[in-house]
Amino acid sequence: MSRSLPVAMAAIVVATLSWPTAARQTTPALSVPYTKFTLPNGLTVILHEDHSVPKIAVNVWYHVGSANEKPGRTGFAHLFEHLMFEGSKHVKEGEFDTLLEAVGGTNNGSTTSDRTNYYEVVPSNALDTALFLESDRMGYLLDVVTPSTVDGQRDVVKNERRQRYENAPYGMAYPRIGELMYPPNHPYHWPTIGYMDDLTAASHEDVVEFFKKYYAPGNASLVIAGDIDPAAARKRVEYWFGDVKAGPKVEPLAVPPASLSSVVKETLTDQVQLPRIYLGWPTPALYATGDADLDLVSGVLANGKNSRLYKRLVFDMQLAQDVSAAQYSSRYGSIYLITVTARPSSDPPAAVLARLTGIVDEELGKLRQAAPDAREVDRVKNQYEASFLSEMETVEGKADRLNGYYVNTGNPDYFAQDFARYQALRPADVQAAVRQWLPADRRLELSVVPAGK
């Protein structure tokens, strides 16, 4: 098979969006139709037809993240995110972006603890370009990865770590939160960016081993969403990915339980102007019972100027520069985090943070005692609904959710079930979530204080 690009000849046809305006009035069943098939090499393919706009999203998830790394070799999943843009056997270094930009496309990638994804958004006559690029790096990356290539991207990643963590205000808090909340043998113990010593020690042989194990088609899923003819798109997928060799089966991770039995306290000193407190709890995994409930707790506490913590700490008392609350959902367990940054004060940082923590505890205590008003919960649910539907307006948004739902639930069209998780919640569920998952006597309290104060 020739792995060169044909000249794209398809015409661009303009269509119009039709989804959002009728949604509330007619309340149609929330569904994103798809077809799914598996190539002989194990690659799962999901196709969604949407002619609203003349563009296509190509979205590849490799079912590997930093959780699949091993101690002493952390940061590999993210390192690969960089290597995948350095060319492959039939794509010279620098051509990946050039070819996509020539057809009016965009692309990017990201790495989490659970997965690595790559995507392209292209005009509907440029599907072959995106499939050629993705299939070539899936099948032929190692043909061009040399020790020099690894050295170059390793230095880029090490600089990224310095920029985003070591030299960033409060940057080392997040790696430390994982270390304090998960035991050393838990796959979420280490940060996705990896440790500097591990990145330094990474060899070309390590990289080759990692790619062969985790970047095989059987450990990936491909979603194509947008202005496609599914039958024709399937033929193009078979053409471009059919010759990619199958790889070994990846065994599921053995994940030990993670919990806190008491309050864990630690203080970091950093080159910052204002002290900050992080309060963290281990919470249910993505899509598990309680996961959506905690998202609503976040909204009640800190989403918007009328949320409880923001109004009291930032607006009324003016003790905090900012406050946030979030459920960081992951496949093998989540972290709930409340973060408060103090305003300038002449008081010692420890005293300032103790006062902020006390007020947070007062607000959590109120929620444990009484459910929030229905109006508070409705406000948060409306915000979530607007965000959810807005994401569904784009083919790239739908493509990523189709892939994520497939990987995490087995059902690509999990849209209605996911949406219903939030719609079904009532104020009493928010109260119950705070009682069950945010106890005052079992949590992390990580303080970051200015150096020299």
Tab-separated table of C-alpha atoms in Angstrom:
chain	number	residue	atom	x	y	z
A	1	MET	CA	0.000	0.000	0.000
A	2	SER	CA	1.227	3.452	-0.862
A	3	ARG	CA	1.279	5.764	2.168
A	4	SER	CA	1.132	9.049	0.279
A	5	LEU	CA	-1.709	11.565	0.381
A	6	PRO	CA	-4.175	11.825	-2.513
A	7	VAL	CA	-5.208	15.282	-3.605
A	8	ALA	CA	-8.423	16.184	-1.788
A	9	MET	CA	-11.143	16.905	-4.331
A	10	ALA	CA	-14.321	16.891	-2.298
A	11	ALA	CA	-16.286	20.094	-2.292
A	12	ILE	CA	-17.120	21.893	0.932
A	13	VAL	CA	-20.832	22.050	1.594
A	14	VAL	CA	-22.173	24.556	4.099
A	15	ALA	CA	-24.843	23.390	6.487
A	16	THR	CA	-26.488	25.000	9.497
A	17	LEU	CA	-26.650	24.053	13.139
A	18	SER	CA	-30.049	22.839	14.251
A	19	TRP	CA	-29.596	21.266	17.710
A	20	PRO	CA	-29.808	23.741	20.572
A	21	THR	CA	-32.831	25.935	19.878
A	22	ALA	CA	-35.398	23.145	19.779
A	23	ALA	CA	-33.895	21.145	22.632
A	24	ARG	CA	-35.773	22.693	25.538
A	25	GLN	CA	-39.132	22.971	23.838
A	26	THR	CA	-39.359	19.453	22.493
A	27	THR	CA	-36.991	17.775	24.998
A	28	PRO	CA	-35.815	15.164	22.481
A	29	ALA	CA	-34.027	12.127	23.743
A	30	LEU	CA	-30.388	13.083	24.156
A	31	SER	CA	-28.514	10.795	21.832
A	32	VAL	CA	-25.524	10.837	19.507
A	33	PRO	CA	-25.978	8.011	16.975
A	34	TYR	CA	-22.843	6.136	15.999
A	35	THR	CA	-21.544	3.049	14.279
A	36	LYS	CA	-18.727	1.039	15.800
A	37	PHE	CA	-16.462	-1.622	14.388
A	38	THR	CA	-13.092	-3.158	15.148
A	39	LEU	CA	-10.282	-3.686	12.667
A	40	PRO	CA	-8.511	-7.077	12.587
A	41	ASN	CA	-5.503	-5.445	14.326
A	42	GLY	CA	-7.729	-4.545	17.304
A	43	LEU	CA	-8.350	-0.833	16.662
A	44	THR	CA	-11.831	0.200	17.784
A	45	VAL	CA	-13.428	2.748	15.459
A	46	ILE	CA	-16.505	4.885	16.204
A	47	LEU	CA	-18.145	6.974	13.490
A	48	HIS	CA	-20.683	9.750	14.050
A	49	GLU	CA	-22.352	11.522	11.137
A	50	ASP	CA	-23.140	15.228	11.588
A	51	HIS	CA	-23.531	17.495	8.570
A	52	SER	CA	-24.219	20.650	10.598
A	53	VAL	CA	-20.926	22.164	9.514
A	54	PRO	CA	-18.479	21.022	6.805
A	55	LYS	CA	-15.761	19.783	9.118
A	56	ILE	CA	-14.575	16.593	10.768
A	57	ALA	CA	-12.979	15.789	14.091
A	58	VAL	CA	-10.558	12.854	14.234
A	59	ASN	CA	-9.966	11.857	17.848
A	60	VAL	CA	-7.611	9.095	18.982
A	61	TRP	CA	-7.415	7.900	22.564
A	62	TYR	CA	-4.528	5.667	23.589
A	63	HIS	CA	-5.620	3.887	26.742
A	64	VAL	CA	-2.429	4.746	28.554
A	65	GLY	CA	-1.638	7.534	30.977
A	66	SER	CA	0.775	8.199	33.777
A	67	ALA	CA	-1.052	5.564	35.843
A	68	ASN	CA	0.467	2.914	33.567
A	69	GLU	CA	4.013	4.017	34.342
A	70	LYS	CA	6.194	2.361	36.914
A	71	PRO	CA	8.211	3.936	39.735
A	72	GLY	CA	11.569	5.089	38.428
A	73	ARG	CA	10.193	5.625	34.930
A	74	THR	CA	7.563	8.296	35.469
A	75	GLY	CA	6.654	10.917	32.868
A	76	PHE	CA	6.736	8.469	29.911
A	77	ALA	CA	3.113	8.912	28.831
A	78	HIS	CA	3.546	12.673	28.619
A	79	LEU	CA	6.963	12.309	26.969
A	80	PHE	CA	5.257	10.322	24.234
A	81	GLU	CA	2.771	13.104	23.673
A	82	HIS	CA	5.790	15.157	22.556
A	83	LEU	CA	7.465	12.408	20.540
A	84	MET	CA	4.290	11.784	18.550
A	85	PHE	CA	4.621	15.198	16.898
A	86	GLU	CA	8.239	14.700	15.820
A	87	GLY	CA	7.477	12.859	12.601
A	88	SER	CA	7.103	9.215	11.592
A	89	LYS	CA	8.338	7.043	8.743
A	90	HIS	CA	6.371	8.816	6.011
A	91	VAL	CA	6.039	12.206	7.711
A	92	LYS	CA	9.215	14.204	8.031
A	93	GLU	CA	9.977	16.182	11.172
A	94	GLY	CA	7.933	19.388	11.103
A	95	GLU	CA	5.512	18.161	8.432
A	96	PHE	CA	2.742	17.141	10.827
A	97	ASP	CA	1.648	20.707	11.462
A	98	THR	CA	2.531	21.886	7.967
A	99	LEU	CA	0.307	19.338	6.265
A	100	LEU	CA	-2.612	20.049	8.569
A	101	GLU	CA	-2.297	23.804	8.290
A	102	ALA	CA	-2.182	23.490	4.505
A	103	VAL	CA	-5.694	22.023	4.523
A	104	GLY	CA	-6.979	24.445	7.160
A	105	GLY	CA	-6.833	21.987	10.038
A	106	THR	CA	-5.807	22.213	13.682
A	107	ASN	CA	-4.482	19.595	16.075
A	108	ASN	CA	-3.276	18.993	19.591
A	109	GLY	CA	-2.849	16.326	22.249
A	110	SER	CA	-3.069	15.922	26.002
A	111	THR	CA	-2.080	13.458	28.695
A	112	THR	CA	-3.791	12.579	31.966
A	113	SER	CA	-3.263	9.862	34.521
A	114	ASP	CA	-5.704	7.620	32.612
A	115	ARG	CA	-5.275	8.301	28.894
A	116	THR	CA	-3.424	10.136	26.147
A	117	ASN	CA	-5.378	11.703	23.304
A	118	TYR	CA	-4.585	13.282	19.968
A	119	TYR	CA	-7.017	15.044	17.704
A	120	GLU	CA	-7.351	16.896	14.438
A	121	VAL	CA	-10.182	19.139	13.270
A	122	VAL	CA	-10.170	19.488	9.486
A	123	PRO	CA	-12.478	20.505	6.646
A	124	SER	CA	-14.588	17.592	5.524
A	125	ASN	CA	-12.553	17.174	2.319
A	126	ALA	CA	-9.372	16.589	4.324
A	127	LEU	CA	-10.247	13.394	6.178
A	128	ASP	CA	-7.455	11.515	4.418
A	129	THR	CA	-4.872	13.989	5.682
A	130	ALA	CA	-5.833	13.443	9.309
A	131	LEU	CA	-6.088	9.656	8.953
A	132	PHE	CA	-2.750	9.456	7.158
A	133	LEU	CA	-0.985	11.393	9.911
A	134	GLU	CA	-2.593	9.464	12.775
A	135	SER	CA	-2.073	6.056	11.203
A	136	ASP	CA	1.526	6.759	10.298
A	137	ARG	CA	2.541	7.636	13.833
A	138	MET	CA	0.594	4.697	15.216
A	139	GLY	CA	2.282	2.259	12.841
A	140	TYR	CA	5.624	3.785	11.988
A	141	LEU	CA	6.773	6.103	14.777
A	142	LEU	CA	9.612	3.876	15.926
A	143	ASP	CA	11.147	3.935	12.446
A	144	VAL	CA	12.361	7.470	13.118
A	145	VAL	CA	12.720	7.664	16.919
A	146	THR	CA	16.423	7.708	17.681
A	147	PRO	CA	18.342	8.280	20.913
A	148	SER	CA	18.863	11.846	19.723
A	149	THR	CA	15.110	12.325	19.264
A	150	VAL	CA	14.461	11.066	22.790
A	151	ASP	CA	17.146	13.341	24.211
A	152	GLY	CA	15.681	16.368	22.475
A	153	GLN	CA	12.096	15.841	23.619
A	154	ARG	CA	13.207	14.806	27.089
A	155	ASP	CA	14.860	18.217	27.455
A	156	VAL	CA	11.677	19.888	26.231
A	157	VAL	CA	9.621	18.019	28.834
A	158	LYS	CA	12.118	18.831	31.590
A	159	ASN	CA	11.860	22.504	30.678
A	160	GLU	CA	8.076	22.210	30.744
A	161	ARG	CA	8.295	20.778	34.242
A	162	ARG	CA	10.483	23.689	35.340
A	163	GLN	CA	8.129	26.211	33.739
A	164	ARG	CA	4.808	24.763	34.897
A	165	TYR	CA	5.766	23.345	38.283
A	166	GLU	CA	9.185	24.065	39.768
A	167	ASN	CA	9.343	27.752	38.809
A	168	ALA	CA	5.622	28.506	38.819
A	169	PRO	CA	3.921	30.077	41.860
A	170	TYR	CA	2.349	27.288	43.926
A	171	GLY	CA	3.496	24.900	41.160
A	172	MET	CA	4.838	22.155	43.394
A	173	ALA	CA	1.607	21.894	45.373
A	174	TYR	CA	-0.145	19.630	42.870
A	175	PRO	CA	2.597	16.983	42.636
A	176	ARG	CA	2.766	16.980	46.429
A	177	ILE	CA	-1.012	16.563	46.791
A	178	GLY	CA	-0.849	13.302	44.825
A	179	GLU	CA	2.055	12.065	46.898
A	180	LEU	CA	0.272	12.832	50.170
A	181	MET	CA	-3.124	11.428	49.202
A	182	TYR	CA	-2.079	8.194	47.480
A	183	PRO	CA	0.275	5.497	48.789
A	184	PRO	CA	3.568	4.980	46.896
A	185	ASN	CA	2.240	1.861	45.155
A	186	HIS	CA	-0.852	3.652	43.840
A	187	PRO	CA	-0.697	4.712	40.156
A	188	TYR	CA	-1.858	8.225	41.035
A	189	HIS	CA	0.974	8.774	43.512
A	190	TRP	CA	3.298	10.390	40.964
A	191	PRO	CA	2.580	13.411	38.753
A	192	THR	CA	1.787	13.100	35.048
A	193	ILE	CA	4.715	15.370	34.202
A	194	GLY	CA	7.008	12.833	35.927
A	195	TYR	CA	10.028	13.301	38.165
A	196	MET	CA	13.166	14.997	36.899
A	197	ASP	CA	15.431	12.073	37.814
A	198	ASP	CA	13.152	9.619	35.995
A	199	LEU	CA	13.084	11.774	32.874
A	200	THR	CA	16.866	12.038	32.973
A	201	ALA	CA	17.198	8.284	33.255
A	202	ALA	CA	14.830	7.480	30.383
A	203	SER	CA	16.659	5.604	27.659
A	204	HIS	CA	15.860	4.980	24.013
A	205	GLU	CA	15.237	1.343	24.891
A	206	ASP	CA	12.723	2.369	27.570
A	207	VAL	CA	10.852	4.488	25.047
A	208	VAL	CA	10.710	1.684	22.480
A	209	GLU	CA	9.426	-0.759	25.107
A	210	PHE	CA	6.719	1.692	26.246
A	211	PHE	CA	5.520	2.348	22.696
A	212	LYS	CA	5.346	-1.322	21.729
A	213	LYS	CA	3.351	-2.122	24.861
A	214	TYR	CA	0.863	0.741	24.948
A	215	TYR	CA	0.621	2.338	21.502
A	216	ALA	CA	-0.707	-0.690	19.625
A	217	PRO	CA	-4.076	-0.400	17.840
A	218	GLY	CA	-5.695	-2.812	20.296
A	219	ASN	CA	-5.024	-0.310	23.079
A	220	ALA	CA	-6.503	2.630	21.173
A	221	SER	CA	-9.854	3.914	19.985
A	222	LEU	CA	-10.499	6.199	17.033
A	223	VAL	CA	-13.544	8.460	16.729
A	224	ILE	CA	-14.438	10.319	13.551
A	225	ALA	CA	-17.281	12.779	14.004
A	226	GLY	CA	-18.678	15.295	11.577
A	227	ASP	CA	-19.464	15.715	7.919
A	228	ILE	CA	-18.811	12.140	6.787
A	229	ASP	CA	-20.460	9.321	4.904
A	230	PRO	CA	-19.938	6.471	7.406
A	231	ALA	CA	-19.515	3.797	4.745
A	232	ALA	CA	-16.925	5.855	2.878
A	233	ALA	CA	-15.185	6.858	6.114
A	234	ARG	CA	-14.920	3.206	7.121
A	235	LYS	CA	-13.139	2.402	3.877
A	236	ARG	CA	-10.664	5.218	4.473
A	237	VAL	CA	-10.011	3.968	8.002
A	238	GLU	CA	-9.425	0.450	6.711
A	239	TYR	CA	-7.108	1.838	4.036
A	240	TRP	CA	-4.946	3.894	6.382
A	241	PHE	CA	-4.959	1.768	9.554
A	242	GLY	CA	-5.319	-1.713	8.067
A	243	ASP	CA	-1.574	-2.287	7.793
A	244	VAL	CA	-0.731	-1.195	11.345
A	245	LYS	CA	0.477	-4.265	13.181
A	246	ALA	CA	-1.391	-5.553	16.219
A	247	GLY	CA	0.366	-5.467	19.564
A	248	PRO	CA	0.278	-7.388	22.830
A	249	LYS	CA	-2.754	-7.274	25.069
A	250	VAL	CA	-2.450	-4.782	27.900
A	251	GLU	CA	-3.386	-6.247	31.255
A	252	PRO	CA	-5.592	-4.120	33.552
A	253	LEU	CA	-3.936	-2.263	36.398
A	254	ALA	CA	-4.032	-3.614	39.921
A	255	VAL	CA	-4.966	-0.522	41.924
A	256	PRO	CA	-4.675	-0.558	45.734
A	257	PRO	CA	-7.295	1.319	47.769
A	258	ALA	CA	-6.624	4.915	48.753
A	259	SER	CA	-8.034	6.618	51.813
A	260	LEU	CA	-7.080	8.970	54.626
A	261	SER	CA	-7.590	7.910	58.243
A	262	SER	CA	-6.804	11.291	59.797
A	263	VAL	CA	-5.942	14.888	58.972
A	264	VAL	CA	-2.642	15.054	57.057
A	265	LYS	CA	-0.931	18.428	57.392
A	266	GLU	CA	2.071	19.787	55.533
A	267	THR	CA	3.483	23.214	54.751
A	268	LEU	CA	5.455	24.138	51.638
A	269	THR	CA	7.518	27.304	51.322
A	270	ASP	CA	7.454	28.957	47.924
A	271	GLN	CA	8.411	32.185	46.172
A	272	VAL	CA	4.876	33.574	46.389
A	273	GLN	CA	3.346	36.745	47.785
A	274	LEU	CA	0.198	35.297	49.345
A	275	PRO	CA	-0.392	32.190	51.471
A	276	ARG	CA	-2.721	29.523	50.126
A	277	ILE	CA	-4.476	26.514	51.646
A	278	TYR	CA	-5.434	23.312	49.822
A	279	LEU	CA	-8.019	21.043	51.488
A	280	GLY	CA	-8.248	17.634	49.813
A	281	TRP	CA	-10.335	14.486	50.187
A	282	PRO	CA	-10.257	11.124	48.356
A	283	THR	CA	-13.589	10.780	46.568
A	284	PRO	CA	-15.473	8.418	44.210
A	285	ALA	CA	-14.125	7.578	40.770
A	286	LEU	CA	-15.392	9.066	37.529
A	287	TYR	CA	-19.078	8.156	36.968
A	288	ALA	CA	-19.268	6.331	40.312
A	289	THR	CA	-22.047	7.100	42.769
A	290	GLY	CA	-21.308	10.452	44.384
A	291	ASP	CA	-19.137	11.789	41.544
A	292	ALA	CA	-21.815	14.043	40.035
A	293	ASP	CA	-23.094	14.992	43.501
A	294	LEU	CA	-19.688	16.438	44.345
A	295	ASP	CA	-19.693	18.509	41.163
A	296	LEU	CA	-22.854	20.163	42.436
A	297	VAL	CA	-21.239	20.678	45.849
A	298	SER	CA	-18.466	22.573	44.030
A	299	GLY	CA	-20.988	24.819	42.346
A	300	VAL	CA	-22.792	25.609	45.569
A	301	LEU	CA	-19.526	26.385	47.341
A	302	ALA	CA	-17.420	28.259	44.842
A	303	ASN	CA	-18.842	28.574	41.331
A	304	GLY	CA	-19.939	32.136	40.722
A	305	LYS	CA	-20.124	35.288	42.819
A	306	ASN	CA	-23.250	34.078	44.622
A	307	SER	CA	-21.645	30.795	45.695
A	308	ARG	CA	-21.232	30.429	49.424
A	309	LEU	CA	-17.460	30.524	49.838
A	310	TYR	CA	-16.860	33.149	47.178
A	311	LYS	CA	-19.509	35.484	48.551
A	312	ARG	CA	-18.324	35.194	52.127
A	313	LEU	CA	-14.540	35.023	51.731
A	314	VAL	CA	-13.945	37.174	48.656
A	315	PHE	CA	-16.872	39.613	48.515
A	316	ASP	CA	-18.232	40.133	52.038
A	317	MET	CA	-15.204	39.609	54.311
A	318	GLN	CA	-12.532	40.300	51.677
A	319	LEU	CA	-10.188	37.814	53.317
A	320	ALA	CA	-9.452	35.789	50.186
A	321	GLN	CA	-8.036	36.726	46.814
A	322	ASP	CA	-9.773	33.746	45.224
A	323	VAL	CA	-11.429	30.470	46.122
A	324	SER	CA	-12.201	27.349	44.112
A	325	ALA	CA	-13.733	23.936	44.711
A	326	ALA	CA	-13.622	21.011	42.293
A	327	GLN	CA	-14.080	17.271	41.979
A	328	TYR	CA	-11.071	16.022	39.967
A	329	SER	CA	-12.569	12.832	38.585
A	330	SER	CA	-10.384	9.938	37.447
A	331	ARG	CA	-10.925	6.287	36.574
A	332	TYR	CA	-9.453	4.724	39.717
A	333	GLY	CA	-10.518	7.349	42.246
A	334	SER	CA	-10.844	11.102	42.491
A	335	ILE	CA	-9.693	14.025	44.590
A	336	TYR	CA	-11.974	16.755	45.860
A	337	LEU	CA	-10.077	19.980	46.368
A	338	ILE	CA	-10.943	23.315	47.943
A	339	THR	CA	-8.312	25.985	47.335
A	340	VAL	CA	-8.242	29.396	49.018
A	341	THR	CA	-5.654	32.120	48.402
A	342	ALA	CA	-5.454	34.791	51.103
A	343	ARG	CA	-5.491	38.512	50.535
A	344	PRO	CA	-2.481	40.563	51.736
A	345	SER	CA	-2.337	40.666	55.536
A	346	SER	CA	0.042	41.744	58.283
A	347	ASP	CA	-0.815	38.627	60.253
A	348	PRO	CA	1.472	35.561	60.131
A	349	PRO	CA	0.639	33.235	57.188
A	350	ALA	CA	-0.232	30.370	59.518
A	351	ALA	CA	-2.796	32.506	61.333
A	352	VAL	CA	-4.269	33.772	58.068
A	353	LEU	CA	-4.684	30.245	56.689
A	354	ALA	CA	-6.132	28.971	59.973
A	355	ARG	CA	-8.811	31.659	59.785
A	356	LEU	CA	-9.627	30.839	56.158
A	357	THR	CA	-9.793	27.131	56.947
A	358	GLY	CA	-12.115	27.823	59.858
A	359	ILE	CA	-14.552	29.688	57.619
A	360	VAL	CA	-14.477	26.917	55.022
A	361	ASP	CA	-15.260	24.460	57.793
A	362	GLU	CA	-18.156	26.616	58.957
A	363	GLU	CA	-19.674	26.552	55.479
A	364	LEU	CA	-19.143	22.802	55.123
A	365	GLY	CA	-20.711	22.389	58.547
A	366	LYS	CA	-23.782	24.346	57.442
A	367	LEU	CA	-24.191	22.025	54.469
A	368	ARG	CA	-23.882	19.001	56.726
A	369	GLN	CA	-26.626	20.390	58.941
A	370	ALA	CA	-29.056	21.516	56.259
A	371	ALA	CA	-29.520	20.951	52.544
A	372	PRO	CA	-28.922	23.962	50.295
A	373	ASP	CA	-31.847	25.894	48.869
A	374	ALA	CA	-33.388	24.467	45.731
A	375	ARG	CA	-32.518	27.721	43.983
A	376	GLU	CA	-28.811	27.243	44.720
A	377	VAL	CA	-28.840	23.747	43.309
A	378	ASP	CA	-30.885	24.762	40.277
A	379	ARG	CA	-28.365	27.514	39.512
A	380	VAL	CA	-25.535	25.003	39.450
A	381	LYS	CA	-27.502	22.468	37.421
A	382	ASN	CA	-28.369	25.157	34.876
A	383	GLN	CA	-24.691	26.077	34.582
A	384	TYR	CA	-23.773	22.450	34.030
A	385	GLU	CA	-26.542	21.952	31.482
A	386	ALA	CA	-25.435	25.008	29.490
A	387	SER	CA	-21.823	23.843	29.490
A	388	PHE	CA	-22.750	20.291	28.502
A	389	LEU	CA	-24.945	21.355	25.586
A	390	SER	CA	-22.437	23.951	24.440
A	391	GLU	CA	-19.787	21.242	24.177
A	392	MET	CA	-22.164	19.107	22.131
A	393	GLU	CA	-22.523	21.875	19.562
A	394	THR	CA	-19.064	21.127	18.168
A	395	VAL	CA	-17.963	17.979	16.378
A	396	GLU	CA	-14.708	18.025	18.341
A	397	GLY	CA	-16.639	18.162	21.606
A	398	LYS	CA	-18.821	15.230	20.612
A	399	ALA	CA	-15.853	13.240	19.306
A	400	ASP	CA	-13.986	13.543	22.582
A	401	ARG	CA	-17.031	12.599	24.661
A	402	LEU	CA	-17.802	9.616	22.395
A	403	ASN	CA	-14.269	8.371	22.959
A	404	GLY	CA	-14.297	9.089	26.670
A	405	TYR	CA	-17.658	7.435	27.226
A	406	TYR	CA	-16.544	4.381	25.251
A	407	VAL	CA	-13.322	4.004	27.236
A	408	ASN	CA	-14.847	4.641	30.661
A	409	THR	CA	-18.322	3.128	30.359
A	410	GLY	CA	-18.200	0.894	27.276
A	411	ASN	CA	-21.083	2.892	25.741
A	412	PRO	CA	-20.047	5.712	23.344
A	413	ASP	CA	-23.578	7.162	23.449
A	414	TYR	CA	-23.566	7.665	27.205
A	415	PHE	CA	-24.688	11.288	26.776
A	416	ALA	CA	-28.197	10.848	28.174
A	417	GLN	CA	-27.038	8.831	31.166
A	418	ASP	CA	-24.299	11.314	31.981
A	419	PHE	CA	-26.678	14.259	31.657
A	420	ALA	CA	-29.299	12.494	33.769
A	421	ARG	CA	-26.822	12.038	36.632
A	422	TYR	CA	-27.029	15.763	37.284
A	423	GLN	CA	-30.677	16.302	36.462
A	424	ALA	CA	-31.730	13.712	39.013
A	425	LEU	CA	-29.917	15.335	41.920
A	426	ARG	CA	-31.787	17.203	44.622
A	427	PRO	CA	-30.615	19.487	47.466
A	428	ALA	CA	-30.618	16.557	49.879
A	429	ASP	CA	-28.108	14.757	47.639
A	430	VAL	CA	-25.711	17.705	47.939
A	431	GLN	CA	-26.020	17.596	51.717
A	432	ALA	CA	-25.475	13.832	51.750
A	433	ALA	CA	-22.361	14.131	49.581
A	434	VAL	CA	-20.768	16.641	51.954
A	435	ARG	CA	-21.569	14.426	54.928
A	436	GLN	CA	-20.209	11.278	53.322
A	437	TRP	CA	-17.219	12.445	51.319
A	438	LEU	CA	-15.897	15.641	52.950
A	439	PRO	CA	-15.320	14.766	56.618
A	440	ALA	CA	-13.417	17.295	58.712
A	441	ASP	CA	-11.304	14.643	60.449
A	442	ARG	CA	-9.995	12.783	57.362
A	443	ARG	CA	-8.457	15.084	54.806
A	444	LEU	CA	-5.317	16.740	53.529
A	445	GLU	CA	-4.422	20.262	54.624
A	446	LEU	CA	-1.548	21.530	52.479
A	447	SER	CA	-0.389	25.074	53.156
A	448	VAL	CA	1.838	27.105	50.851
A	449	VAL	CA	3.420	30.100	52.538
A	450	PRO	CA	5.700	32.848	51.221
A	451	ALA	CA	9.412	32.262	51.692
A	452	GLY	CA	10.969	34.465	54.373
A	453	LYS	CA	7.731	35.270	56.185
